[in-house]
Amino acid sequence: MRGDVLSHGVNQDLSEQYRRRFAAENETRKRVWAVLVECWFQRYVDGAEAVLDLGCGWGPFINQVQAEKRYGIDLNPDAAEHLDEAVTFFEQRADERWPLDDASLDLVFTSNFLEHMPDREAMAAALAEAHRTLRPGGRLVCLGPNIARVGGMYWDFFDHMIPLTERSVVEASELAGFVTEEAIGSFLPYTMAGKPPPPAIAIRAYLKLRPAWRLLGKQFLVVVAKP
């Protein structure tokens, strides 16, 4: 019983944190992610029949992509209200067994989530589940804040738990059995929270101008595949 009470409390805290951080900017985030998916992340989705968004939140990624089967995992119970009806939502911890068969996914995507996991053991368990459920050749795409680029601002978010760089994510992924396709230490700027949204034309220009990544990019992008 005590575990159920604690879990309920954690979920409620997640709901409140997410509402405080993103509710006022939800429509803005949708527009920004529509451009990010169209101009960059769609390349990983093309040809995928089954896609899972790990730590999906309110669905800024998974709601935008086209796939026959779409899934989301998150502990925040509010996520279900924001996801498309066609997205199957699993309200659960990421480090517990996912209710999916072995080799049933083509793509696992996760954005700004791994750093919120309670410890490295939990992250390793989530990576192991991604490896189990991906088909051979399937990809895991990880986006997140790079502590080497962000510095002390990394801890401005109360729920950041694990300090990560592209190198540590690569190492953890390879230990889970993945092979690395791409690891970029400086990709997107750090956060949209509390900032005015960039226009779509600026986002498109930024993604095409790789030298700008080295100046402004504070988030890593790691793409690994299951052999």
XYZ file of N, CA, C and O in Angstrom, residues 14-30 33 55-58 60 76 82 111-112 115-116 157 159-160 190-194:
148
model
N 4.696 15.096 -10.733
C 5.026 15.234 -12.146
C 3.992 16.083 -12.865
O 4.331 16.946 -13.680
N 2.732 15.845 -12.571
C 1.665 16.617 -13.196
C 1.825 18.099 -12.890
O 1.731 18.951 -13.776
N 2.079 18.414 -11.625
C 2.200 19.810 -11.228
C 3.445 20.447 -11.840
O 3.406 21.586 -12.332
N 4.573 19.726 -11.832
C 5.797 20.260 -12.423
C 5.592 20.557 -13.904
O 6.011 21.609 -14.405
N 4.961 19.638 -14.611
C 4.783 19.815 -16.046
C 3.854 20.979 -16.343
O 4.099 21.775 -17.246
N 2.788 21.096 -15.558
C 1.868 22.216 -15.767
C 2.554 23.551 -15.504
O 2.396 24.512 -16.260
N 3.346 23.619 -14.439
C 4.044 24.864 -14.120
C 5.048 25.233 -15.205
O 5.225 26.400 -15.541
N 5.707 24.216 -15.744
C 6.810 24.474 -16.671
C 6.347 24.706 -18.101
O 6.942 25.493 -18.833
N 5.273 24.009 -18.528
C 4.960 23.991 -19.959
C 3.544 24.403 -20.338
O 3.278 24.618 -21.515
N 2.617 24.472 -19.381
C 1.221 24.697 -19.764
C 1.046 25.976 -20.566
O 0.346 25.995 -21.590
N 1.692 27.056 -20.136
C 1.512 28.343 -20.820
C 2.131 28.348 -22.204
O 1.779 29.187 -23.041
N 3.058 27.413 -22.459
C 3.786 27.400 -23.725
C 3.456 26.184 -24.572
O 4.173 25.866 -25.527
N 2.370 25.483 -24.236
C 2.079 24.228 -24.919
C 1.875 24.410 -26.413
O 2.407 23.642 -27.223
N 1.111 25.398 -26.803
C 0.859 25.623 -28.225
C 2.139 26.013 -28.950
O 2.371 25.605 -30.090
N 2.975 26.798 -28.288
C 4.264 27.168 -28.867
C 5.132 25.936 -29.091
O 5.753 25.775 -30.140
N 5.184 25.048 -28.092
C 5.984 23.835 -28.202
C 5.499 22.965 -29.360
O 6.305 22.364 -30.080
N 4.195 22.892 -29.532
C 3.649 22.112 -30.642
C 4.162 22.648 -31.980
O 4.570 21.879 -32.863
N 7.931 21.930 -32.404
C 8.191 20.520 -32.683
C 7.688 20.097 -34.057
O 8.272 19.200 -34.678
N 9.194 8.796 -22.353
C 9.074 10.070 -21.656
C 8.337 11.062 -22.535
O 8.778 12.186 -22.740
N 7.197 10.642 -23.045
C 6.499 11.371 -24.107
C 5.895 12.691 -23.661
O 5.602 13.558 -24.502
N 5.693 12.886 -22.337
C 5.065 14.121 -21.886
C 3.706 14.320 -22.523
O 2.903 13.395 -22.610
N 3.475 15.523 -23.018
C 2.194 15.836 -23.661
C 2.219 15.573 -25.160
O 1.323 16.006 -25.876
N 4.646 16.292 -27.802
C 5.063 17.202 -28.877
C 5.752 16.487 -30.037
O 5.689 16.959 -31.171
N 3.572 10.635 -16.010
C 2.635 11.738 -15.820
C 1.248 11.321 -16.320
O 1.048 11.145 -17.525
N -3.458 14.659 -23.557
C -2.848 15.475 -24.603
C -2.397 14.663 -25.817
O -2.066 15.243 -26.854
N 13.356 12.502 -25.716
C 13.825 13.883 -25.690
C 13.737 14.443 -24.281
O 12.662 14.425 -23.665
N 14.878 14.930 -23.774
C 14.907 15.589 -22.472
C 14.228 14.745 -21.397
O 13.406 15.240 -20.617
N 17.820 12.406 -18.349
C 18.406 13.114 -17.204
C 17.455 13.172 -16.015
O 17.862 13.481 -14.892
N 16.172 12.871 -16.243
C 15.181 12.885 -15.163
C 15.060 11.532 -14.460
O 14.359 11.443 -13.439
N 16.772 22.982 -13.113
C 15.545 22.190 -13.110
C 15.614 21.211 -11.946
O 16.518 20.372 -11.872
N 14.135 18.601 -11.130
C 14.029 17.160 -11.358
C 15.120 16.601 -12.257
O 15.029 15.459 -12.705
N 16.174 17.355 -12.528
C 17.335 16.777 -13.212
C 18.131 15.953 -12.205
O 18.518 16.451 -11.147
N 19.376 25.019 -25.584
C 19.080 24.284 -24.352
C 17.598 24.092 -24.093
O 17.111 22.968 -23.997
N 16.832 25.159 -23.956
C 15.448 25.022 -23.526
C 14.593 26.152 -24.072
O 15.083 27.262 -24.296
N 13.304 25.845 -24.265
C 12.338 26.867 -24.674
C 11.589 27.443 -23.479
O 10.839 28.408 -23.617
N 11.770 26.859 -22.306
C 11.007 27.281 -21.136
C 11.274 28.748 -20.813
O 12.420 29.157 -20.626
N 10.214 29.547 -20.777
C 10.334 30.944 -20.403
C 10.909 31.846 -21.469
O 11.225 33.007 -21.193
